[in-house]
Short mmCIF file of N, CA and C in Angstrom, two decimals:
data_model
loop_
_atom_site.label_atom_id
_atom_site.label_comp_id
_atom_site.label_asym_id
_atom_site.label_seq_id
_atom_site.Cartn_x
_atom_site.Cartn_y
_atom_site.Cartn_z
N MET A 410 26.57 -25.57 -15.49
CA MET A 410 26.24 -25.38 -14.25
C MET A 410 25.93 -24.53 -13.42
N VAL A 411 27.23 -23.49 -13.67
CA VAL A 411 26.66 -22.14 -13.00
C VAL A 411 25.35 -21.40 -14.05
N GLU A 412 25.46 -21.76 -15.21
CA GLU A 412 24.12 -20.82 -15.72
C GLU A 412 22.78 -21.58 -15.23
N SER A 413 22.95 -22.07 -14.93
CA SER A 413 21.91 -22.86 -14.28
C SER A 413 21.72 -22.07 -12.93
N CYS A 414 22.84 -22.32 -12.26
CA CYS A 414 22.54 -21.29 -10.70
C CYS A 414 21.77 -20.04 -11.40
N ILE A 415 22.32 -19.14 -12.07
CA ILE A 415 21.90 -18.19 -12.25
C ILE A 415 20.78 -17.86 -12.50
N ASN A 416 19.94 -19.12 -13.44
CA ASN A 416 18.90 -18.80 -13.94
C ASN A 416 18.10 -19.28 -12.61
N ARG A 417 18.53 -20.14 -11.78
CA ARG A 417 17.02 -20.01 -10.94
C ARG A 417 17.42 -19.13 -9.70
N GLN A 418 18.44 -18.21 -10.12
CA GLN A 418 18.32 -17.19 -9.15
C GLN A 418 17.93 -15.89 -9.49
N ASN A 419 18.09 -15.59 -10.62
CA ASN A 419 17.45 -14.68 -11.70
C ASN A 419 15.51 -15.01 -11.19
N GLU A 420 15.31 -16.75 -11.40
CA GLU A 420 13.75 -17.26 -11.28
C GLU A 420 13.26 -16.36 -10.22
N ALA A 421 13.92 -16.81 -9.05
CA ALA A 421 13.78 -16.23 -7.34
C ALA A 421 13.59 -15.29 -6.99
N LYS A 422 14.35 -14.09 -8.04
CA LYS A 422 14.24 -12.41 -7.85
C LYS A 422 12.96 -12.20 -8.51
N GLN A 423 12.48 -12.79 -9.84
CA GLN A 423 11.14 -12.71 -10.16
C GLN A 423 10.30 -12.57 -9.25
N ALA A 424 10.28 -13.65 -8.66
CA ALA A 424 9.11 -14.20 -7.88
C ALA A 424 9.17 -13.46 -6.81
N ILE A 425 10.34 -13.01 -5.86
CA ILE A 425 10.08 -12.25 -4.95
C ILE A 425 9.58 -10.80 -5.31
N LYS A 426 10.00 -10.35 -6.72
CA LYS A 426 9.10 -8.85 -6.82
C LYS A 426 8.06 -8.77 -7.39
N TRP A 427 7.31 -10.29 -7.28
CA TRP A 427 6.28 -10.38 -8.28
C TRP A 427 5.40 -10.36 -6.53
N LEU A 428 5.99 -10.79 -5.10
CA LEU A 428 5.32 -10.98 -4.12
C LEU A 428 4.85 -9.56 -3.33
N ARG A 429 5.76 -8.97 -4.14
CA ARG A 429 5.64 -7.30 -3.80
C ARG A 429 4.97 -6.42 -4.49
N PRO A 430 3.61 -5.94 -3.95
CA PRO A 430 2.42 -5.50 -4.80
C PRO A 430 2.89 -3.85 -4.91
N PRO A 431 2.56 -3.37 -6.20
CA PRO A 431 2.94 -1.21 -6.39
C PRO A 431 1.91 -1.00 -5.04
N PRO A 432 2.18 0.02 -5.06
CA PRO A 432 1.46 0.50 -3.23
C PRO A 432 0.38 1.12 -3.81
N GLU A 433 0.20 1.28 -5.10
CA GLU A 433 -0.94 1.61 -5.20
C GLU A 433 -2.50 0.46 -5.06
N ILE A 434 -1.88 -0.53 -5.72
CA ILE A 434 -2.86 -2.12 -5.38
C ILE A 434 -2.64 -2.61 -3.83
N LYS A 435 -1.57 -2.03 -3.52
CA LYS A 435 -2.36 -2.28 -2.26
C LYS A 435 -3.33 -1.66 -1.01
N ALA A 436 -3.05 0.28 -1.47
CA ALA A 436 -3.42 1.33 -0.96
C ALA A 436 -5.25 0.92 -1.62
N TYR A 437 -5.54 0.77 -2.58
CA TYR A 437 -6.62 0.67 -2.90
C TYR A 437 -7.17 -0.69 -2.24
N CYS A 438 -6.61 -2.26 -2.76
CA CYS A 438 -7.57 -3.01 -1.78
C CYS A 438 -7.60 -2.36 -0.04
N GLN A 439 -6.33 -2.23 0.50
CA GLN A 439 -6.52 -2.11 1.80
C GLN A 439 -8.36 -1.13 1.89
N ASP A 440 -8.08 0.09 1.01
CA ASP A 440 -9.22 1.22 1.25
C ASP A 440 -10.30 0.20 0.61
N GLU A 441 -10.26 -0.63 0.10
CA GLU A 441 -11.81 -1.25 -0.54
C GLU A 441 -12.43 -2.31 0.66
N TRP A 442 -11.36 -2.54 0.81
CA TRP A 442 -11.37 -4.27 1.88
C TRP A 442 -11.42 -3.97 3.43
N ARG A 443 -11.30 -3.42 4.14
CA ARG A 443 -9.96 -2.55 5.21
C ARG A 443 -9.82 -3.78 5.59
N THR A 444 -10.82 -3.92 6.85
CA THR A 444 -10.39 -5.39 7.98
C THR A 444 -10.53 -6.42 7.53
N ASP A 445 -11.38 -6.82 6.22
CA ASP A 445 -11.24 -7.87 6.10
C ASP A 445 -10.03 -8.70 5.12
N TYR A 446 -9.28 -8.53 6.10
CA TYR A 446 -7.46 -9.26 5.75
C TYR A 446 -7.49 -10.65 4.26
N ALA A 447 -8.38 -11.28 5.00
CA ALA A 447 -8.33 -12.13 3.12
C ALA A 447 -8.92 -11.91 2.51
N MET A 448 -9.96 -11.19 2.32
CA MET A 448 -10.23 -10.28 0.96
C MET A 448 -9.17 -9.29 0.22
N VAL A 449 -8.03 -8.64 0.97
CA VAL A 449 -7.18 -7.87 0.67
C VAL A 449 -6.35 -8.73 0.08
N LYS A 450 -6.29 -9.88 0.69
CA LYS A 450 -4.71 -10.25 0.60
C LYS A 450 -5.29 -11.21 -1.42
N TYR A 451 -6.22 -11.19 -1.46
CA TYR A 451 -7.28 -12.10 -2.71
C TYR A 451 -7.39 -11.14 -3.82
N CYS A 452 -7.87 -9.35 -3.14
CA CYS A 452 -8.23 -8.26 -4.39
C CYS A 452 -6.55 -7.76 -4.73
N ILE A 453 -5.22 -8.09 -3.68
CA ILE A 453 -4.33 -7.51 -4.07
C ILE A 453 -3.40 -9.04 -5.27
N GLU A 454 -3.91 -9.90 -5.17
CA GLU A 454 -3.23 -11.53 -5.99
C GLU A 454 -4.23 -10.93 -7.30
N TRP A 455 -5.09 -10.06 -7.43
CA TRP A 455 -6.17 -10.61 -8.18
C TRP A 455 -5.63 -9.49 -9.29
N GLN A 456 -5.37 -8.39 -8.66
CA GLN A 456 -5.62 -6.87 -9.36
C GLN A 456 -4.00 -7.00 -9.72
N SER A 457 -2.26 -7.15 -9.02
CA SER A 457 -1.46 -7.65 -9.63
C SER A 457 -1.71 -8.76 -10.72
N GLN A 458 -2.27 -9.89 -10.73
CA GLN A 458 -2.55 -10.67 -11.98
C GLN A 458 -3.23 -9.43 -13.45
N ALA A 459 -3.73 -9.12 -12.97
CA ALA A 459 -4.58 -8.23 -14.31
C ALA A 459 -3.02 -7.27 -14.73
N LYS A 460 -2.71 -7.15 -13.74
CA LYS A 460 -1.74 -5.62 -14.53
C LYS A 460 -0.53 -6.89 -15.13
N ARG A 461 0.08 -7.88 -14.76
CA ARG A 461 0.49 -9.00 -15.15
C ARG A 461 0.16 -8.81 -16.58
N ASN A 462 -1.37 -9.38 -16.65
CA ASN A 462 -1.64 -10.05 -18.05
C ASN A 462 -1.59 -8.56 -19.22
N LEU A 463 -1.70 -7.16 -18.74
CA LEU A 463 -1.65 -5.93 -19.39
C LEU A 463 -0.27 -5.65 -19.65
N GLY A 464 0.78 -6.30 -19.30
CA GLY A 464 1.71 -6.37 -19.64
C GLY A 464 2.33 -5.26 -18.94
N TYR A 465 1.76 -5.12 -17.86
CA TYR A 465 2.99 -4.07 -16.57
C TYR A 465 4.33 -4.96 -15.81
N LYS A 466 5.05 -4.40 -15.93
CA LYS A 466 6.33 -4.91 -15.41
C LYS A 466 6.43 -4.18 -13.93
N TYR A 467 6.30 -4.90 -12.82
CA TYR A 467 6.77 -4.38 -12.07
C TYR A 467 7.80 -4.63 -10.94
#
């Protein structure tokens, strides 16, 4: 019971961490797309996923 609670907390922490993009990705996407906020969001998502696929942890 306690272990499952701890596991859920750890999963939630990891999910929250992935919601915060690294500053360099956020800056790149904002510079690239300016005020097209939908594209900025999309850019951040795919850039972040690409970094994770390459093994980066943040």
